[in-house]
Amino acid sequence: MKTHPSIQVPTVLSIAGFDGSGGAGIQADTKTISALGGYAMNVLTALPIQNTMGVQNIYPIPVKAVEEQLTCLFADTNPDTIKIGMIHHGQLVETIANFLKDYRGRVVFDPVMVSTSGHRLIDTDTTQAIVDKLFPLADIITPNLDEISVLLNRDMKTLYDMEQAIQPILDLGVKAALLKGGHLKGPELTSILAQTDQPSSYFTHPRVATRNTHGSGCTLSSAIATYLAFGFSIKEATQQALDYVHGAISAGKDLEIGKGNGPLNHFFNPQKLKTKKHINN
């Protein structure tokens, strides 16, 4: 009897919040992972009420429900990589950290702390819990300028400010950090990849004239997680992910969805992944 060969697809778990407008959160993660050829799985942490104009309210998912989602998924499959997004209170931080302490795959953490409108989404105690319990578990964190400002309690406005923040961010106990320059002024946007005991890497892209950047941080972190699942190094995955996000923003710059900041075009036919052997955990 002829048997069919099995097919394995890199799996990426997104632990994040919901976005009913479809541009950010778990929706953006799922679109990104799928567009890049991975298989997306989800654990819901929060139910924000939001649209393209901003967040109106946030309803928490019970901590027990988050724990049960994780237990259920891991009883069936072990994701190759995990992307963590919105975690908005300390008990949830502790639950996720305890569950993942023995996880052996790669973890990408996007510390969602401030909304696009500048609204602080988590309190000081939760921020400290994230630093203490989740940063040590992450292979890379991806804070933007507002989030770096919260973490270091200093204003972040320029590339020089970002450079001065490299060592203080690494001193928080992270293995690697992508300091995102999407909020910089000027015609070019520069992000800096800082890794312990390695020279920093700079990535620059031209600014795209558009308001359709809603969910760009979620998209970037889930793209990094997907490229890591395919076997790329941290630096390679970061470069590929930044190129993908720039392409998705460029392809979606004229989309008219909603009255506020619209989404990226996640399915713009990104460049195919380089062939690289996928290694299971």
PDB file of N, CA and C in Angstrom, residues 10-14 41 78-83 103 105-108 222 224-230 281:
ATOM      1  N   PRO A  10       6.434  24.860  10.000  1.00  0.00           N
ATOM      2  CA  PRO A  10       6.817  25.529  11.246  1.00  0.00           C
ATOM      3  C   PRO A  10       5.597  26.134  11.939  1.00  0.00           C
ATOM      4  N   THR A  11       5.506  25.912  13.234  1.00  0.00           N
ATOM      5  CA  THR A  11       4.344  26.371  13.991  1.00  0.00           C
ATOM      6  C   THR A  11       4.737  27.531  14.899  1.00  0.00           C
ATOM      7  N   VAL A  12       3.881  28.539  14.950  1.00  0.00           N
ATOM      8  CA  VAL A  12       4.128  29.741  15.742  1.00  0.00           C
ATOM      9  C   VAL A  12       2.896  30.014  16.585  1.00  0.00           C
ATOM     10  N   LEU A  13       3.099  30.124  17.892  1.00  0.00           N
ATOM     11  CA  LEU A  13       2.009  30.420  18.812  1.00  0.00           C
ATOM     12  C   LEU A  13       2.040  31.899  19.169  1.00  0.00           C
ATOM     13  N   SER A  14       0.920  32.565  18.961  1.00  0.00           N
ATOM     14  CA  SER A  14       0.761  33.964  19.358  1.00  0.00           C
ATOM     15  C   SER A  14      -0.035  34.021  20.656  1.00  0.00           C
ATOM     16  N   MET A  41      -1.050  29.548  15.668  1.00  0.00           N
ATOM     17  CA  MET A  41      -1.924  29.132  16.763  1.00  0.00           C
ATOM     18  C   MET A  41      -2.059  30.308  17.720  1.00  0.00           C
ATOM     19  N   ASN A  78       3.689  21.081  20.186  1.00  0.00           N
ATOM     20  CA  ASN A  78       4.708  21.941  20.785  1.00  0.00           C
ATOM     21  C   ASN A  78       5.141  22.966  19.742  1.00  0.00           C
ATOM     22  N   PRO A  79       4.718  24.224  19.858  1.00  0.00           N
ATOM     23  CA  PRO A  79       5.047  25.217  18.826  1.00  0.00           C
ATOM     24  C   PRO A  79       6.553  25.436  18.727  1.00  0.00           C
ATOM     25  N   ASP A  80       7.008  25.684  17.502  1.00  0.00           N
ATOM     26  CA  ASP A  80       8.432  25.906  17.272  1.00  0.00           C
ATOM     27  C   ASP A  80       8.894  27.220  17.873  1.00  0.00           C
ATOM     28  N   THR A  81       8.067  28.247  17.767  1.00  0.00           N
ATOM     29  CA  THR A  81       8.376  29.534  18.375  1.00  0.00           C
ATOM     30  C   THR A  81       7.106  30.116  18.986  1.00  0.00           C
ATOM     31  N   ILE A  82       7.309  31.078  19.898  1.00  0.00           N
ATOM     32  CA  ILE A  82       6.189  31.748  20.547  1.00  0.00           C
ATOM     33  C   ILE A  82       6.399  33.245  20.450  1.00  0.00           C
ATOM     34  N   LYS A  83       5.361  33.954  20.064  1.00  0.00           N
ATOM     35  CA  LYS A  83       5.342  35.412  20.113  1.00  0.00           C
ATOM     36  C   LYS A  83       4.391  35.818  21.244  1.00  0.00           C
ATOM     37  N   TYR A 103       9.974  25.715  28.481  1.00  0.00           N
ATOM     38  CA  TYR A 103       9.831  25.702  27.022  1.00  0.00           C
ATOM     39  C   TYR A 103      11.200  25.830  26.371  1.00  0.00           C
ATOM     40  N   GLY A 105      11.735  26.200  22.866  1.00  0.00           N
ATOM     41  CA  GLY A 105      11.757  26.905  21.588  1.00  0.00           C
ATOM     42  C   GLY A 105      12.145  28.359  21.763  1.00  0.00           C
ATOM     43  N   ARG A 106      12.099  29.120  20.673  1.00  0.00           N
ATOM     44  CA  ARG A 106      12.427  30.537  20.704  1.00  0.00           C
ATOM     45  C   ARG A 106      11.214  31.356  21.132  1.00  0.00           C
ATOM     46  N   VAL A 107      11.463  32.431  21.881  1.00  0.00           N
ATOM     47  CA  VAL A 107      10.390  33.308  22.349  1.00  0.00           C
ATOM     48  C   VAL A 107      10.688  34.738  21.923  1.00  0.00           C
ATOM     49  N   VAL A 108       9.713  35.364  21.271  1.00  0.00           N
ATOM     50  CA  VAL A 108       9.784  36.767  20.885  1.00  0.00           C
ATOM     51  C   VAL A 108       8.743  37.517  21.711  1.00  0.00           C
ATOM     52  N   SER A 222       5.718  39.064  15.201  1.00  0.00           N
ATOM     53  CA  SER A 222       5.280  37.744  14.737  1.00  0.00           C
ATOM     54  C   SER A 222       6.046  37.316  13.493  1.00  0.00           C
ATOM     55  N   ILE A 224       9.278  38.050  13.018  1.00  0.00           N
ATOM     56  CA  ILE A 224      10.543  37.556  13.569  1.00  0.00           C
ATOM     57  C   ILE A 224      10.356  36.134  14.091  1.00  0.00           C
ATOM     58  N   ALA A 225       9.263  35.897  14.820  1.00  0.00           N
ATOM     59  CA  ALA A 225       9.000  34.555  15.357  1.00  0.00           C
ATOM     60  C   ALA A 225       8.871  33.526  14.236  1.00  0.00           C
ATOM     61  N   THR A 226       8.249  33.921  13.137  1.00  0.00           N
ATOM     62  CA  THR A 226       8.068  32.989  12.015  1.00  0.00           C
ATOM     63  C   THR A 226       9.402  32.662  11.357  1.00  0.00           C
ATOM     64  N   TYR A 227      10.210  33.684  11.107  1.00  0.00           N
ATOM     65  CA  TYR A 227      11.517  33.427  10.507  1.00  0.00           C
ATOM     66  C   TYR A 227      12.403  32.598  11.434  1.00  0.00           C
ATOM     67  N   LEU A 228      12.302  32.821  12.746  1.00  0.00           N
ATOM     68  CA  LEU A 228      13.044  31.977  13.691  1.00  0.00           C
ATOM     69  C   LEU A 228      12.580  30.524  13.597  1.00  0.00           C
ATOM     70  N   ALA A 229      11.276  30.332  13.419  1.00  0.00           N
ATOM     71  CA  ALA A 229      10.737  28.974  13.299  1.00  0.00           C
ATOM     72  C   ALA A 229      11.279  28.256  12.069  1.00  0.00           C
ATOM     73  N   PHE A 230      11.637  29.027  11.043  1.00  0.00           N
ATOM     74  CA  PHE A 230      12.225  28.447   9.840  1.00  0.00           C
ATOM     75  C   PHE A 230      13.725  28.204   9.978  1.00  0.00           C
ATOM     76  N   ASN A 281      11.674  21.084  17.525  1.00  0.00           N
ATOM     77  CA  ASN A 281      12.232  21.127  18.891  1.00  0.00           C
ATOM     78  C   ASN A 281      12.477  19.710  19.389  1.00  0.00           C
TER      79      ASN A 281
END
